[in-house]
Amino acid sequence: GAGRVIGTLLGKRDGDRVEITNAFAVPHAERGDEVAIGKDFNRQMLALHLRANPRETVMGWYATALPDENDPNGESKCIADTSSLIHDFYAGECDDDPIHLVVDTSLQTDAIALRAYKSTPVCIKNEPLANMFNEIRLAVKSSESERICIDRMIGSNSAEGASTNEDETAALQVSMEKLLEMLETCSEYVDKVVDGTVSADDEVGRNISEVLNSVPRIRPEVFDKMFNDSLQDLLMVTYLSNITKTQLTIAEKLNETLGK
């Protein structure tokens, strides 16, 4: 059995900066001072993820915090006794020092607290005996598309009733206007850097390059065909959904009539 969940962190490294972009859970069992990790499962899941995202590499591992039975306030314990053993396993999976991310799911503060650690080996007579985990700076960032989705989900939960087509159209229009505004701002910045009126920023340049590389290069006529095909599929799904709803409504009315 295991009192916590662990998993593999995927992402990319830029100097001393590590960006975590993906993760998946890994089965394991902890009994006393012993740990068993699903190595075959981890290897298979890693191969599947790398097929979809070949640029990602193993950055470390994550775990949920364990409840501390000795703490009167009920706070969780971030580093367990077996964390060093799991960390040693991921040290062999990473090209550099692995990152350990702890997720506190106790909701003591109505929030999911996150902490990141790097380890330093504790040696006696040049023999490593354990790992000392040192907390490092952590920042949680979300992309514009992720923020839009989260805002949409929060709005759907708080709103009464189902959203109308007009609301969805208005939300799409707002998103497209915001996207156009960001594109104009980015284009204006690039023009100023080329003209020499604004000094170039390496970090901003890398971000712009990453965004441009993530956009697939498709000819306009091919994009129009793909869009029209997708639109036809969407209309067909909507049509079939409406037919199904109508059939269910008719069947419900017939059952009520026959039941009387």
PDB file of N, CA and C in Angstrom, residues 184-228:
ATOM      1  N   GLU A 184      -0.913  42.094 -32.501  1.00  0.00           N
ATOM      2  CA  GLU A 184      -0.495  43.435 -32.879  1.00  0.00           C
ATOM      3  C   GLU A 184       0.583  43.969 -31.947  1.00  0.00           C
ATOM      4  N   THR A 185       0.447  43.691 -30.645  1.00  0.00           N
ATOM      5  CA  THR A 185       1.467  44.132 -29.690  1.00  0.00           C
ATOM      6  C   THR A 185       2.806  43.457 -29.963  1.00  0.00           C
ATOM      7  N   CYS A 186       2.764  42.157 -30.247  1.00  0.00           N
ATOM      8  CA  CYS A 186       3.989  41.410 -30.543  1.00  0.00           C
ATOM      9  C   CYS A 186       4.636  41.923 -31.832  1.00  0.00           C
ATOM     10  N   SER A 187       3.809  42.149 -32.866  1.00  0.00           N
ATOM     11  CA  SER A 187       4.345  42.644 -34.133  1.00  0.00           C
ATOM     12  C   SER A 187       4.958  44.029 -33.965  1.00  0.00           C
ATOM     13  N   GLU A 188       4.326  44.867 -33.186  1.00  0.00           N
ATOM     14  CA  GLU A 188       4.860  46.214 -32.946  1.00  0.00           C
ATOM     15  C   GLU A 188       6.194  46.152 -32.219  1.00  0.00           C
ATOM     16  N   TYR A 189       6.305  45.228 -31.237  1.00  0.00           N
ATOM     17  CA  TYR A 189       7.567  45.086 -30.504  1.00  0.00           C
ATOM     18  C   TYR A 189       8.694  44.631 -31.435  1.00  0.00           C
ATOM     19  N   VAL A 190       8.400  43.655 -32.307  1.00  0.00           N
ATOM     20  CA  VAL A 190       9.420  43.154 -33.232  1.00  0.00           C
ATOM     21  C   VAL A 190       9.869  44.262 -34.187  1.00  0.00           C
ATOM     22  N   ASP A 191       8.921  45.051 -34.683  1.00  0.00           N
ATOM     23  CA  ASP A 191       9.274  46.153 -35.588  1.00  0.00           C
ATOM     24  C   ASP A 191      10.182  47.170 -34.893  1.00  0.00           C
ATOM     25  N   LYS A 192       9.899  47.451 -33.631  1.00  0.00           N
ATOM     26  CA  LYS A 192      10.723  48.410 -32.897  1.00  0.00           C
ATOM     27  C   LYS A 192      12.123  47.863 -32.649  1.00  0.00           C
ATOM     28  N   VAL A 193      12.231  46.566 -32.390  1.00  0.00           N
ATOM     29  CA  VAL A 193      13.558  45.966 -32.186  1.00  0.00           C
ATOM     30  C   VAL A 193      14.355  46.004 -33.485  1.00  0.00           C
ATOM     31  N   VAL A 194      13.699  45.710 -34.603  1.00  0.00           N
ATOM     32  CA  VAL A 194      14.372  45.743 -35.901  1.00  0.00           C
ATOM     33  C   VAL A 194      14.816  47.155 -36.249  1.00  0.00           C
ATOM     34  N   ASP A 195      13.976  48.158 -35.938  1.00  0.00           N
ATOM     35  CA  ASP A 195      14.319  49.551 -36.218  1.00  0.00           C
ATOM     36  C   ASP A 195      15.377  50.090 -35.278  1.00  0.00           C
ATOM     37  N   GLY A 196      15.595  49.414 -34.153  1.00  0.00           N
ATOM     38  CA  GLY A 196      16.585  49.877 -33.187  1.00  0.00           C
ATOM     39  C   GLY A 196      16.054  50.836 -32.159  1.00  0.00           C
ATOM     40  N   THR A 197      14.740  51.102 -32.142  1.00  0.00           N
ATOM     41  CA  THR A 197      14.161  52.011 -31.150  1.00  0.00           C
ATOM     42  C   THR A 197      14.008  51.359 -29.786  1.00  0.00           C
ATOM     43  N   VAL A 198      13.975  50.039 -29.749  1.00  0.00           N
ATOM     44  CA  VAL A 198      13.852  49.303 -28.490  1.00  0.00           C
ATOM     45  C   VAL A 198      14.955  48.254 -28.454  1.00  0.00           C
ATOM     46  N   SER A 199      15.626  48.139 -27.299  1.00  0.00           N
ATOM     47  CA  SER A 199      16.689  47.143 -27.161  1.00  0.00           C
ATOM     48  C   SER A 199      16.087  45.743 -27.077  1.00  0.00           C
ATOM     49  N   ALA A 200      16.765  44.786 -27.687  1.00  0.00           N
ATOM     50  CA  ALA A 200      16.267  43.413 -27.733  1.00  0.00           C
ATOM     51  C   ALA A 200      16.361  42.749 -26.368  1.00  0.00           C
ATOM     52  N   ASP A 201      15.357  41.932 -26.039  1.00  0.00           N
ATOM     53  CA  ASP A 201      15.321  41.162 -24.799  1.00  0.00           C
ATOM     54  C   ASP A 201      15.386  39.680 -25.180  1.00  0.00           C
ATOM     55  N   ASP A 202      16.418  38.982 -24.680  1.00  0.00           N
ATOM     56  CA  ASP A 202      16.606  37.578 -25.059  1.00  0.00           C
ATOM     57  C   ASP A 202      15.429  36.710 -24.618  1.00  0.00           C
ATOM     58  N   GLU A 203      14.914  36.947 -23.424  1.00  0.00           N
ATOM     59  CA  GLU A 203      13.814  36.113 -22.917  1.00  0.00           C
ATOM     60  C   GLU A 203      12.557  36.312 -23.743  1.00  0.00           C
ATOM     61  N   VAL A 204      12.255  37.579 -24.081  1.00  0.00           N
ATOM     62  CA  VAL A 204      11.086  37.853 -24.912  1.00  0.00           C
ATOM     63  C   VAL A 204      11.256  37.221 -26.288  1.00  0.00           C
ATOM     64  N   GLY A 205      12.467  37.297 -26.818  1.00  0.00           N
ATOM     65  CA  GLY A 205      12.731  36.685 -28.123  1.00  0.00           C
ATOM     66  C   GLY A 205      12.528  35.180 -28.107  1.00  0.00           C
ATOM     67  N   ARG A 206      12.983  34.526 -27.028  1.00  0.00           N
ATOM     68  CA  ARG A 206      12.774  33.079 -26.922  1.00  0.00           C
ATOM     69  C   ARG A 206      11.301  32.740 -26.826  1.00  0.00           C
ATOM     70  N   ASN A 207      10.554  33.542 -26.076  1.00  0.00           N
ATOM     71  CA  ASN A 207       9.117  33.276 -25.945  1.00  0.00           C
ATOM     72  C   ASN A 207       8.408  33.425 -27.290  1.00  0.00           C
ATOM     73  N   ILE A 208       8.764  34.452 -28.034  1.00  0.00           N
ATOM     74  CA  ILE A 208       8.148  34.646 -29.353  1.00  0.00           C
ATOM     75  C   ILE A 208       8.513  33.490 -30.285  1.00  0.00           C
ATOM     76  N   SER A 209       9.771  33.046 -30.212  1.00  0.00           N
ATOM     77  CA  SER A 209      10.198  31.935 -31.061  1.00  0.00           C
ATOM     78  C   SER A 209       9.447  30.651 -30.711  1.00  0.00           C
ATOM     79  N   GLU A 210       9.249  30.394 -29.427  1.00  0.00           N
ATOM     80  CA  GLU A 210       8.528  29.188 -29.017  1.00  0.00           C
ATOM     81  C   GLU A 210       7.083  29.226 -29.498  1.00  0.00           C
ATOM     82  N   VAL A 211       6.460  30.414 -29.410  1.00  0.00           N
ATOM     83  CA  VAL A 211       5.068  30.524 -29.859  1.00  0.00           C
ATOM     84  C   VAL A 211       4.965  30.296 -31.357  1.00  0.00           C
ATOM     85  N   LEU A 212       5.884  30.897 -32.116  1.00  0.00           N
ATOM     86  CA  LEU A 212       5.846  30.735 -33.576  1.00  0.00           C
ATOM     87  C   LEU A 212       6.129  29.287 -33.985  1.00  0.00           C
ATOM     88  N   ASN A 213       7.027  28.617 -33.264  1.00  0.00           N
ATOM     89  CA  ASN A 213       7.331  27.226 -33.595  1.00  0.00           C
ATOM     90  C   ASN A 213       6.173  26.294 -33.267  1.00  0.00           C
ATOM     91  N   SER A 214       5.336  26.685 -32.305  1.00  0.00           N
ATOM     92  CA  SER A 214       4.197  25.841 -31.931  1.00  0.00           C
ATOM     93  C   SER A 214       3.044  25.937 -32.928  1.00  0.00           C
ATOM     94  N   VAL A 215       3.061  26.965 -33.774  1.00  0.00           N
ATOM     95  CA  VAL A 215       1.988  27.133 -34.766  1.00  0.00           C
ATOM     96  C   VAL A 215       2.316  26.305 -36.004  1.00  0.00           C
ATOM     97  N   PRO A 216       1.447  25.372 -36.390  1.00  0.00           N
ATOM     98  CA  PRO A 216       1.739  24.563 -37.595  1.00  0.00           C
ATOM     99  C   PRO A 216       1.714  25.421 -38.855  1.00  0.00           C
ATOM    100  N   ARG A 217       2.629  25.123 -39.775  1.00  0.00           N
ATOM    101  CA  ARG A 217       2.714  25.853 -41.045  1.00  0.00           C
ATOM    102  C   ARG A 217       1.799  25.184 -42.068  1.00  0.00           C
ATOM    103  N   ILE A 218       0.660  25.806 -42.322  1.00  0.00           N
ATOM    104  CA  ILE A 218      -0.346  25.253 -43.231  1.00  0.00           C
ATOM    105  C   ILE A 218      -0.705  26.318 -44.264  1.00  0.00           C
ATOM    106  N   ARG A 219      -0.768  25.908 -45.524  1.00  0.00           N
ATOM    107  CA  ARG A 219      -1.159  26.834 -46.577  1.00  0.00           C
ATOM    108  C   ARG A 219      -2.605  27.269 -46.389  1.00  0.00           C
ATOM    109  N   PRO A 220      -2.950  28.509 -46.796  1.00  0.00           N
ATOM    110  CA  PRO A 220      -4.319  29.009 -46.569  1.00  0.00           C
ATOM    111  C   PRO A 220      -5.406  28.111 -47.147  1.00  0.00           C
ATOM    112  N   GLU A 221      -5.187  27.586 -48.359  1.00  0.00           N
ATOM    113  CA  GLU A 221      -6.225  26.747 -48.963  1.00  0.00           C
ATOM    114  C   GLU A 221      -6.394  25.431 -48.201  1.00  0.00           C
ATOM    115  N   VAL A 222      -5.279  24.894 -47.673  1.00  0.00           N
ATOM    116  CA  VAL A 222      -5.374  23.665 -46.880  1.00  0.00           C
ATOM    117  C   VAL A 222      -6.092  23.937 -45.571  1.00  0.00           C
ATOM    118  N   PHE A 223      -5.796  25.094 -44.963  1.00  0.00           N
ATOM    119  CA  PHE A 223      -6.470  25.454 -43.706  1.00  0.00           C
ATOM    120  C   PHE A 223      -7.966  25.636 -43.924  1.00  0.00           C
ATOM    121  N   ASP A 224      -8.350  26.291 -45.022  1.00  0.00           N
ATOM    122  CA  ASP A 224      -9.775  26.483 -45.309  1.00  0.00           C
ATOM    123  C   ASP A 224     -10.481  25.137 -45.461  1.00  0.00           C
ATOM    124  N   LYS A 225      -9.846  24.200 -46.152  1.00  0.00           N
ATOM    125  CA  LYS A 225     -10.454  22.886 -46.330  1.00  0.00           C
ATOM    126  C   LYS A 225     -10.603  22.162 -44.995  1.00  0.00           C
ATOM    127  N   MET A 226      -9.555  22.213 -44.162  1.00  0.00           N
ATOM    128  CA  MET A 226      -9.626  21.574 -42.850  1.00  0.00           C
ATOM    129  C   MET A 226     -10.708  22.210 -41.989  1.00  0.00           C
ATOM    130  N   PHE A 227     -10.804  23.545 -42.044  1.00  0.00           N
ATOM    131  CA  PHE A 227     -11.814  24.237 -41.243  1.00  0.00           C
ATOM    132  C   PHE A 227     -13.217  23.870 -41.704  1.00  0.00           C
ATOM    133  N   ASN A 228     -13.439  23.834 -43.015  1.00  0.00           N
ATOM    134  CA  ASN A 228     -14.761  23.490 -43.531  1.00  0.00           C
ATOM    135  C   ASN A 228     -15.138  22.047 -43.201  1.00  0.00           C
TER     136      ASN A 228
END
